[in-house]
Coordinates of C-alpha atoms in Angstrom, one line a residue:
X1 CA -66.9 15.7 83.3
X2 CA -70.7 16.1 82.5
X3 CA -70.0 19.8 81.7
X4 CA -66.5 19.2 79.7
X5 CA -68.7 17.0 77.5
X6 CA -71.5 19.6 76.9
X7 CA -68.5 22.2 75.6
X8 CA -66.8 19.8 73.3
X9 CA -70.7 19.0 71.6
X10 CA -71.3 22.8 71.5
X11 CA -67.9 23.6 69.8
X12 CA -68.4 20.9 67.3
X13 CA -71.7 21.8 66.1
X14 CA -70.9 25.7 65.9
X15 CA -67.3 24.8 63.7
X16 CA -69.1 24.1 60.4
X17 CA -70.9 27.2 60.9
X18 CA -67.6 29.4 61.2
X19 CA -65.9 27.8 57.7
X20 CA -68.3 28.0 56.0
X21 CA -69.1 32.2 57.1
X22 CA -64.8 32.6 56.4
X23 CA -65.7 30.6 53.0
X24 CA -68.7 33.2 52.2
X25 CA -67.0 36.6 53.0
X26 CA -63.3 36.4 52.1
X27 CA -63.4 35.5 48.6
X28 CA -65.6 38.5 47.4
X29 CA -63.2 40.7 49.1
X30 CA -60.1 39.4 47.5
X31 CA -61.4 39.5 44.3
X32 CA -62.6 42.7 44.6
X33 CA -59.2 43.8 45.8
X34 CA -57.5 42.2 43.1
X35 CA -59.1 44.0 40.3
X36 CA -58.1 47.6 41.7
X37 CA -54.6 46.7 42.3
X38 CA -54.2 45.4 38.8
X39 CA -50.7 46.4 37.3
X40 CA -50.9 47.2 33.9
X41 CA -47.6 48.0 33.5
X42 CA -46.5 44.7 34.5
X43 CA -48.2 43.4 32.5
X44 CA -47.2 45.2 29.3
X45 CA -43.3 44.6 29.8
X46 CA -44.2 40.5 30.0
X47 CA -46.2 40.9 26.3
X48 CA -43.1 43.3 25.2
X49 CA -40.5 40.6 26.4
X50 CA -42.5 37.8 24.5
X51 CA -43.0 39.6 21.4
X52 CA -38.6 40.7 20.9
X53 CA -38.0 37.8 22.8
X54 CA -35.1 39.2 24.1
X55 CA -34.5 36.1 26.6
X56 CA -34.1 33.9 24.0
X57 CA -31.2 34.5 22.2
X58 CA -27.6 35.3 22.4
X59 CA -27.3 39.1 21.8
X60 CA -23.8 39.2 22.3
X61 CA -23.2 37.7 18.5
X62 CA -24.1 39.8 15.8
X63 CA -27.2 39.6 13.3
X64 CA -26.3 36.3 10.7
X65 CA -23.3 35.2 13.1
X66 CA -21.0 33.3 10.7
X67 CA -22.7 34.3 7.1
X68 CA -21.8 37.4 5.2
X69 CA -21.1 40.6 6.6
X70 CA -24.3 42.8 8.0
X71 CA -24.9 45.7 6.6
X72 CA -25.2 48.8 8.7
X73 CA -26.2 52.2 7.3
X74 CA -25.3 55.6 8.8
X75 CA -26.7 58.9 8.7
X76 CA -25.7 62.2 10.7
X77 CA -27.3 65.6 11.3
X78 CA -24.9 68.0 12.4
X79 CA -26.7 70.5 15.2
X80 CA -23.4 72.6 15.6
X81 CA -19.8 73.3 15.3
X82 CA -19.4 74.4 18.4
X83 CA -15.2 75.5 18.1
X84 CA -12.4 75.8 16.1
X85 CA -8.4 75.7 18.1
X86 CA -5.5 76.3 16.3
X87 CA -3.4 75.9 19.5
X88 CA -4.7 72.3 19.8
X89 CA -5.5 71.6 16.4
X90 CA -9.0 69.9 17.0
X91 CA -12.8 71.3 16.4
X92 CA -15.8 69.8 18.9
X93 CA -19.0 68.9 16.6
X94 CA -22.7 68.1 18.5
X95 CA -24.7 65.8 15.8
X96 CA -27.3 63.0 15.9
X97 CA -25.7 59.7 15.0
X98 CA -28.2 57.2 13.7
X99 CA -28.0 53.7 12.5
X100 CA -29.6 51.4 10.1
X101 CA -29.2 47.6 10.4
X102 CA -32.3 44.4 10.1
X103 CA -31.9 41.9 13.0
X104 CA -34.3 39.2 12.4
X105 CA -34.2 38.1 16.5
X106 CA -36.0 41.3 17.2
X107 CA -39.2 40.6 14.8
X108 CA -41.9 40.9 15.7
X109 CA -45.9 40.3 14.2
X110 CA -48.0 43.3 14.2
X111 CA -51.6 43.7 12.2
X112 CA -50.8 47.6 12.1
X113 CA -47.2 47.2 10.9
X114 CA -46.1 49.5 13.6
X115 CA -42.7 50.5 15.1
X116 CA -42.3 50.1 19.0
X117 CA -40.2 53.0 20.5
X118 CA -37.8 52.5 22.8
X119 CA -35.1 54.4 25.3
X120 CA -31.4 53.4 26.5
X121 CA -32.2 51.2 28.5
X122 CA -33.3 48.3 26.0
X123 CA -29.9 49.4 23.9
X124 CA -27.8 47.0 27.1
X125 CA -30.2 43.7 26.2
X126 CA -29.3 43.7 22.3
X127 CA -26.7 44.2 19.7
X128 CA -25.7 47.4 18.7
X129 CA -22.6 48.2 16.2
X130 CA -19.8 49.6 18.1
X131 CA -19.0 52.6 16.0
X132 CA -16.8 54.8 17.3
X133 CA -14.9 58.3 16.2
X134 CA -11.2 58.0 15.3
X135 CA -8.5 60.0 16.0
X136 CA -11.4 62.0 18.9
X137 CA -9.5 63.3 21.8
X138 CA -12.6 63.6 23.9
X139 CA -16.4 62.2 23.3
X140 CA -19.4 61.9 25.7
X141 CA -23.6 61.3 25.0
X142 CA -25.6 63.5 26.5
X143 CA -27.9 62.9 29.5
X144 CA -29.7 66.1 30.2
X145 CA -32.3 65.2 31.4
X146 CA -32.1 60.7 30.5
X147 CA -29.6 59.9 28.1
X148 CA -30.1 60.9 24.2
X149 CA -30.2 57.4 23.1
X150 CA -33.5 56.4 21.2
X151 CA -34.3 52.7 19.8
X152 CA -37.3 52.3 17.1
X153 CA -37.8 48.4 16.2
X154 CA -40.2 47.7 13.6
X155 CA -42.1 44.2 13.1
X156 CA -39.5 43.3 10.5
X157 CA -36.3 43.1 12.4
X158 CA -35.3 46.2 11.0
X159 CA -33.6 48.3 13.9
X160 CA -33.1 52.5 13.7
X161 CA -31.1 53.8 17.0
X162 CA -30.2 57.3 17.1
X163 CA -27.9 58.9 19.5
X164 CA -26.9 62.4 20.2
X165 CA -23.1 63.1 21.1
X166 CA -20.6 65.8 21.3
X167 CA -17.1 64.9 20.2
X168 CA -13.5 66.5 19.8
X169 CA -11.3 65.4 17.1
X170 CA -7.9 66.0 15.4
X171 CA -7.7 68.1 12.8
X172 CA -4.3 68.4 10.7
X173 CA -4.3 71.9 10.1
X174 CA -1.7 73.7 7.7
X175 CA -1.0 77.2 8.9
X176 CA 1.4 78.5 5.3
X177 CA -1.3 80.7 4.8
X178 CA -2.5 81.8 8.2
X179 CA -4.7 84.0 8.5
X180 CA -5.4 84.0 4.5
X181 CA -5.5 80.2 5.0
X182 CA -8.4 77.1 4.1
X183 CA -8.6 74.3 6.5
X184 CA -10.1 71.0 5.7
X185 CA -11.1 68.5 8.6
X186 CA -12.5 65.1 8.7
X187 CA -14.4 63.4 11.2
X188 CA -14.2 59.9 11.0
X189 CA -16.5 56.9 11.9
X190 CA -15.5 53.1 12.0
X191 CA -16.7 49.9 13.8
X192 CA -14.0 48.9 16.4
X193 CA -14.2 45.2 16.7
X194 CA -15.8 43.9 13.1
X195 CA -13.9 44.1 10.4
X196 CA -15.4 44.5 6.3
X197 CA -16.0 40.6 6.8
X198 CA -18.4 40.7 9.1
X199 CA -19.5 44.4 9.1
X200 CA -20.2 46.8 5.9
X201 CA -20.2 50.2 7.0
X202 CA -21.6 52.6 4.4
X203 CA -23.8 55.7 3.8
X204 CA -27.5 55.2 3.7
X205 CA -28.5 57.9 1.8
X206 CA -24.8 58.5 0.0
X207 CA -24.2 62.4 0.3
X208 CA -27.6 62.9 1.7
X209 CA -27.2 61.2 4.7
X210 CA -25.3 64.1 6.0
X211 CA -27.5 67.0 6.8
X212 CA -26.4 70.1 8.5
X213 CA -28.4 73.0 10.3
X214 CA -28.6 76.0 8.7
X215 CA -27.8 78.4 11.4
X216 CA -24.6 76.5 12.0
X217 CA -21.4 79.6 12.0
X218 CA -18.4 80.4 13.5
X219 CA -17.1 83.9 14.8
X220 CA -13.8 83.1 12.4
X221 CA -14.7 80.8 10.0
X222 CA -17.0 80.9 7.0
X223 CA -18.6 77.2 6.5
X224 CA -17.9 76.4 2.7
X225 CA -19.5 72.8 2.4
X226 CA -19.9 69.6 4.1
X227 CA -19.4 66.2 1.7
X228 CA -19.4 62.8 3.0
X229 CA -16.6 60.0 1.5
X230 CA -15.9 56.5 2.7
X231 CA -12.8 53.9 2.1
X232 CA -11.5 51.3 3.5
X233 CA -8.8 51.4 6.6
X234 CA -6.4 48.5 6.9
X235 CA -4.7 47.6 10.1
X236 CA -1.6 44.7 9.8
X237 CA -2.7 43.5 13.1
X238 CA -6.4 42.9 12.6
X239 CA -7.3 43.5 9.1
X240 CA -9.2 45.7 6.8
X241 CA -12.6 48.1 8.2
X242 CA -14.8 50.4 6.7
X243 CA -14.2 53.7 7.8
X244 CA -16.7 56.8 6.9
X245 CA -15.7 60.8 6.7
X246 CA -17.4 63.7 7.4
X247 CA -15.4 66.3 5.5
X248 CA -15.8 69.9 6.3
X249 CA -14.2 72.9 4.7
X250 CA -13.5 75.9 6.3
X251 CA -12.2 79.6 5.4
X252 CA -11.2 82.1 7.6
X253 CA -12.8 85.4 8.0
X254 CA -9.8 88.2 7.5
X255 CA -11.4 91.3 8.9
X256 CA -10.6 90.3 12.1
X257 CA -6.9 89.9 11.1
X258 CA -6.8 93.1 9.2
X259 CA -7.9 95.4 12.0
X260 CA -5.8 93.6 15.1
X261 CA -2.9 92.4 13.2
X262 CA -2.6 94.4 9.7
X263 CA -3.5 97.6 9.7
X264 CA -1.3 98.1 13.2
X265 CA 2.0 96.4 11.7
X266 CA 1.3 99.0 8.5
X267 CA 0.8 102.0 10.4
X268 CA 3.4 101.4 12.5
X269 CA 6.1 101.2 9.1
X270 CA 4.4 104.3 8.2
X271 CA 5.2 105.9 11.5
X272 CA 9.0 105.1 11.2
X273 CA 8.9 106.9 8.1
X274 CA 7.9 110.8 9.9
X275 CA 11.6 110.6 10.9
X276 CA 13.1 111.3 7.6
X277 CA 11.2 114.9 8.0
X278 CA 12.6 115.5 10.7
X279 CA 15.8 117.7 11.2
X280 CA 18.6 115.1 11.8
X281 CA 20.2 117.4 14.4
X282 CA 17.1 116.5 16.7
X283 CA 18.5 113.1 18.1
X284 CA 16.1 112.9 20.5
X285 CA 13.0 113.0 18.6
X286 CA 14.4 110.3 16.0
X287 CA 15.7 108.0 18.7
X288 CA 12.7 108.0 20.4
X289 CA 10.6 107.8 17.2
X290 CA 12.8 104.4 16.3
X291 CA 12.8 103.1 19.3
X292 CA 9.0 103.5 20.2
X293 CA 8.3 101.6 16.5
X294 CA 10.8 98.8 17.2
X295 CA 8.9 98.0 20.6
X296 CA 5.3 97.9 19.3
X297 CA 6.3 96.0 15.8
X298 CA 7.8 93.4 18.6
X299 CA 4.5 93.3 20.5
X300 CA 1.8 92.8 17.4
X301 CA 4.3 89.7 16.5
X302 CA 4.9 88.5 20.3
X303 CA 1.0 88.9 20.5
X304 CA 0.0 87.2 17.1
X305 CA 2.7 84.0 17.8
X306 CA 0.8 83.6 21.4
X307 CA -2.5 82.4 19.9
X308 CA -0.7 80.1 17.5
X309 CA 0.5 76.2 17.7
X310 CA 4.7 76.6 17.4
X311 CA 4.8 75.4 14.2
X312 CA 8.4 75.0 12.2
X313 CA 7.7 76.3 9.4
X314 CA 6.8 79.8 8.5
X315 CA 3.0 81.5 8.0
X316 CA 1.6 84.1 5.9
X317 CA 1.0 86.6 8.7
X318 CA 5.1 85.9 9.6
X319 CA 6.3 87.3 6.4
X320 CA 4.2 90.1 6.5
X321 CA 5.3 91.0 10.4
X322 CA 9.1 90.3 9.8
X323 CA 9.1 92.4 6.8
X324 CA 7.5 95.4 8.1
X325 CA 9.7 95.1 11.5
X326 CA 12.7 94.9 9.3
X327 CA 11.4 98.3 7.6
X328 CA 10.8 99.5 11.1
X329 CA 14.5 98.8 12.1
X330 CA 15.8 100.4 8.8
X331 CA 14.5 103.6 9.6
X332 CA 16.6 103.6 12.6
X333 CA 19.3 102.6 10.8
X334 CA 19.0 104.6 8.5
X335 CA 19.4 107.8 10.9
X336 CA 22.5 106.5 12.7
X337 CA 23.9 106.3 9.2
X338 CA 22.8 109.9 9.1
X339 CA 24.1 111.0 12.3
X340 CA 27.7 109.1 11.2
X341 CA 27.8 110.8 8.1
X342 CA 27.1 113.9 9.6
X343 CA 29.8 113.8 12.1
X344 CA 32.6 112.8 10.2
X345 CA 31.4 116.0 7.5
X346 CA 31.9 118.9 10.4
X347 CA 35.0 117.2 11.4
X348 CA 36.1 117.8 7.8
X349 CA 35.1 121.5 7.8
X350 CA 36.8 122.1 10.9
X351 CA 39.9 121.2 9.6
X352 CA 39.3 123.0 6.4
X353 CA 38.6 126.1 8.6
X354 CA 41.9 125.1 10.5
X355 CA 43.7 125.5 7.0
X356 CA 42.2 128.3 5.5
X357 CA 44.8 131.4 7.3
X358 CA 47.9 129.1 6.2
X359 CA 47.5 130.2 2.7
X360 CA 49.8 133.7 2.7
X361 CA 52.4 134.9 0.9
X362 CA 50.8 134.7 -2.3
X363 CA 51.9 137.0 -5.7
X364 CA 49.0 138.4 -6.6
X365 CA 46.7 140.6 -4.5
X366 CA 42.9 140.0 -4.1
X367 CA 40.4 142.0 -1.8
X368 CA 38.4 140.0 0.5
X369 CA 35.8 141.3 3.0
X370 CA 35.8 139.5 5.7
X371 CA 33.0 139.8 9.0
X372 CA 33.7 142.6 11.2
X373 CA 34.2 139.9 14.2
X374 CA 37.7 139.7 13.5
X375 CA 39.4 142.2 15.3
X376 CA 41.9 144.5 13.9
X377 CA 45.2 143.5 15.6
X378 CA 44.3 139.9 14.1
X379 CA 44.1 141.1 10.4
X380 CA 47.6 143.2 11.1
X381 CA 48.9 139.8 12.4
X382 CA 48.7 138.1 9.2
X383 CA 52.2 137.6 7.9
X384 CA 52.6 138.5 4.5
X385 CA 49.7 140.9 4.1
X386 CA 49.3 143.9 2.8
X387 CA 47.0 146.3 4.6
X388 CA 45.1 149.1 1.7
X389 CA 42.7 150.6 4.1
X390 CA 43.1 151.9 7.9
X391 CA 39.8 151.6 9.1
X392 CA 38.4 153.5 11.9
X393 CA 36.5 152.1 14.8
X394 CA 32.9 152.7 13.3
X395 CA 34.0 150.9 10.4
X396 CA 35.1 148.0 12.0
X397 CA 32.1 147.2 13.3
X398 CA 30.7 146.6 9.6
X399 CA 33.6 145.3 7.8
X400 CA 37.5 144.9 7.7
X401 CA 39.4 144.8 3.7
X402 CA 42.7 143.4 3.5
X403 CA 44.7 143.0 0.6
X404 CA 45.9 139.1 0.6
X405 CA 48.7 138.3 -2.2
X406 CA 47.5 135.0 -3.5
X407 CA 49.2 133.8 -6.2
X408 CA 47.5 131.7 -9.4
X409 CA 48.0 128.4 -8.4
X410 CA 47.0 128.8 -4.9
X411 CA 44.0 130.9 -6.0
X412 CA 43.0 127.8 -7.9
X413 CA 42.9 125.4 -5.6
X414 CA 41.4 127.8 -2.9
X415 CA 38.2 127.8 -5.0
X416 CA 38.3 123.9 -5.2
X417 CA 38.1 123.8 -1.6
X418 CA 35.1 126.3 -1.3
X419 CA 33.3 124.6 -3.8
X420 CA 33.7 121.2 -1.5
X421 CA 32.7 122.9 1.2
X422 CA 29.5 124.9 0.4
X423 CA 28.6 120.9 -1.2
X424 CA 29.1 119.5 2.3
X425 CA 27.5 122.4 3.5
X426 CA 24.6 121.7 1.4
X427 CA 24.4 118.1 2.3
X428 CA 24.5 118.7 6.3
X429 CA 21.4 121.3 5.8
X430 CA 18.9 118.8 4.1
X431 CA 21.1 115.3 3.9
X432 CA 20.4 113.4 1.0
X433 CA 19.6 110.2 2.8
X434 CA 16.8 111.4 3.9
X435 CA 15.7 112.7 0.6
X436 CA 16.5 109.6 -1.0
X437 CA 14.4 107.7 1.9
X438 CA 11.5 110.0 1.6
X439 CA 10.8 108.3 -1.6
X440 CA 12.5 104.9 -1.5
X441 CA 11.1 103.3 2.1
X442 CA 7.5 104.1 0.7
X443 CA 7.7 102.8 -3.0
X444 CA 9.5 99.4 -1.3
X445 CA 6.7 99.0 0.9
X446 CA 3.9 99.4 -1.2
X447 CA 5.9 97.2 -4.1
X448 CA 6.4 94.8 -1.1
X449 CA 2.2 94.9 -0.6
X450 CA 1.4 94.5 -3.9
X451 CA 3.5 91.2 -4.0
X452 CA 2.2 89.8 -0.2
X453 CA -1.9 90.1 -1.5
X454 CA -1.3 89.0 -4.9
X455 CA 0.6 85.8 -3.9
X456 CA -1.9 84.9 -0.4
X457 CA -5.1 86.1 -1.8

């Protein structure tokens, strides 16, 4: 007991001593800890917090909620026109989209009078206007490598936030003219949920608040001019809205359309034309000729219609590839007429041959040499004639005379009939449809171009 009382007076007498050396050494260490783990960071966002105070009010109304409309100005810098489809009838455009509007919840006092710069991520806290793009098929922000989105607030209230997107839009597109055509397209911008009563939409700058890069082009199209316009859109189911346009005009670069499309379709009519120059008893060559003009005149326009929307009405390039494939097909035609006419012409001779040794018995005589292919037992078996000469067999060879007794009337009509037939004659050597063609496919043709580029160009 003696010695249990001897440790509890010990213990109490060293305690005091123990506090008060924790009291002595601890507090210089956490304070000296303290001031190298100071976040500065942390506290920066509380002073930004306090000075937008962002916590303390409603962000989900707009700027003036239940007074007049706020008004937001717009301004766009188009980086690129990135394509052009016919087949869908859109373009896709990559611009900066900024935005002009005073909200007096975000002021803030400054001595410098300094904006505060901020990225996406305070765009989720406040109000933005919900612009969007009508009639665009596909839209995104880019993200490479944080999202494009910036946010400048100045002490004010005044608010600039700048976006950078790619979008895809409808453009009506008129094709009459194709490929010798101008297209106009609009893109469009308009708030979604305000109407004009509670949101004015308008250019900032008027037509300088569109501004365009320089080295903007297209392999097709030649960029005439960008122009802003703005009017008002009116829905029956939710009212009227402001609604902004980028126009855009562009016209289209022939050359390409000359050399792939053009000059082919031409060369091709002239191609057809080589026929008439050639010898009409030559079937193969002309069919051939026809036939390989027919096929490539169908390919150019099978090959043209591919790249094209299907349209109902016709183009420019149509009328120029229908016409020279109906010259094409002409050409042909024009050599089966030939052949035809040809045909039915030695069919006539023949039986103008046939009728020729009928003719006997005539009054009058007349010499006539005929070719020494006849034999002799044939000229002594014409009935009716008189033979003048006995020839020998040397003779014969050469020439055979026989005395015919023709009389007037026959004699007349005998040299009708070889007039007739040295014409047809005449005509199956060199046929005058071809001579005629020589000259008429040609002058049609270049009458015909004369008229296309006049009219389209």
């Amino acid at each position: 007991l003696a010695i249990f009382l001897r440790l509890v007076q010990f213990f109490s007498t060293c305690s005091p001593l123990l506090v008060v050396s924790r009291q002595v050494c601890y507090p210089d260490t956490r304070s000296h800890l303290s001031k190298k783990t100071h976040d500065i960071t942390k506290f920066q966002k509380g002073k930004t917090e306090q000075l937008l105070r962002v916590d303390e009010h409603d962000f989900t109304m707009r700027p003036a909620f239940g007074g007049p409309a706020i008004p937001v100005g717009v301004d766009v810098q188009v980086e690129s026109l990135d394509s052009i489809s016919e087949v869908d009838m859109d373009f896709t455009m990559t611009l900066y989209l900024r935005h002009y509007w005073k909200d007096e919840r975000l002021s803030f006092p400054s001595t410098t009078n300094k904006s505060m710069t901020f990225d996406g991520r305070l765009v989720k806290k406040i109000w933005v206007p919900d612009v969007f793009f009508v009639h665009s098929k596909r839209s995104f922000t880019h993200d490479t490598t944080t999202d494009n989105i910036m946010l400048r607030v100045f002490p004010d209230g005044h608010v600039l936030y700048s976006m950078r997107i790619t979008v895809t839009a409808m453009c009506n597109m008129d094709f009459s003219h194709f490929p010798l055509d101008s297209q106009t397209c609009s893109l469009e911008l308009e708030s979604y949920a305000y109407t004009d009563e509670d949101l004015m939409l308008y250019w900032k700058n008027g037509d300088e608040s569109l501004k365009t890069d320089e080295k903007i082009s297209l392999s097709q199209f030649l960029i005439h001019k960008f122009h802003t316009t703005s009017r008002l859109a009116f829905y029956s189911s939710t009212g009227w809205y402001n609604r902004l346009y980028i126009n855009f005009t562009l016209r289209r670069h022939i050359f390409f359309f000359l050399l792939q499309t053009y000059f082919p379709a031409t060369l091709m009519v002239m191609l057809s034309w080589v026929s008439f120059w050639i010898d009409h008893r030559a079937v193969p060559a002309r069919v051939s000729l026809g036939s390989t003009t027919v096929l490539t005149m169908s390919t150019i326009i099978t090959g043209v219609n591919a790249s094209m929307p299907r349209v109902s009405y016709i183009k420019a390039v149509d009328i120029y590839l229908w016409i020279s494939f109906v010259f094409v097909f002409l050409s042909v035609l024009e050599y089966a007429a030939v052949n035809y006419l040809t045909t039915v012409q030695e069919r006539k001779e023949r039986k103008l041959r046939d009728k020729v040794p009928c003719l006997c018995g005539m009054l009058h005589s007349r010499t006539i040499m005929l070719d020494g292919n006849y034999s002799e037992s044939e000229a002594n078996s014409l009935a009716g004639y008189t033979r003048s000469h006995i020839v020998t067999d040397e003779e014969k060879q050469e020439k055979i005379v026989v005395h015919l007794a023709l009389s007037d009337e026959s004699n007349t009509s005998r040299k009708k009939g070889l007039k007739g037939h040295m014409g047809l004659r005449i005509i199956q050597n060199t046929h005058v449809i071809d001579k005629y063609s020589r000259l008429i496919f040609p002058a049609s043709y270049i009458f015909f171009n004369l008229i296309y580029w006049s009219v389209f160009c």
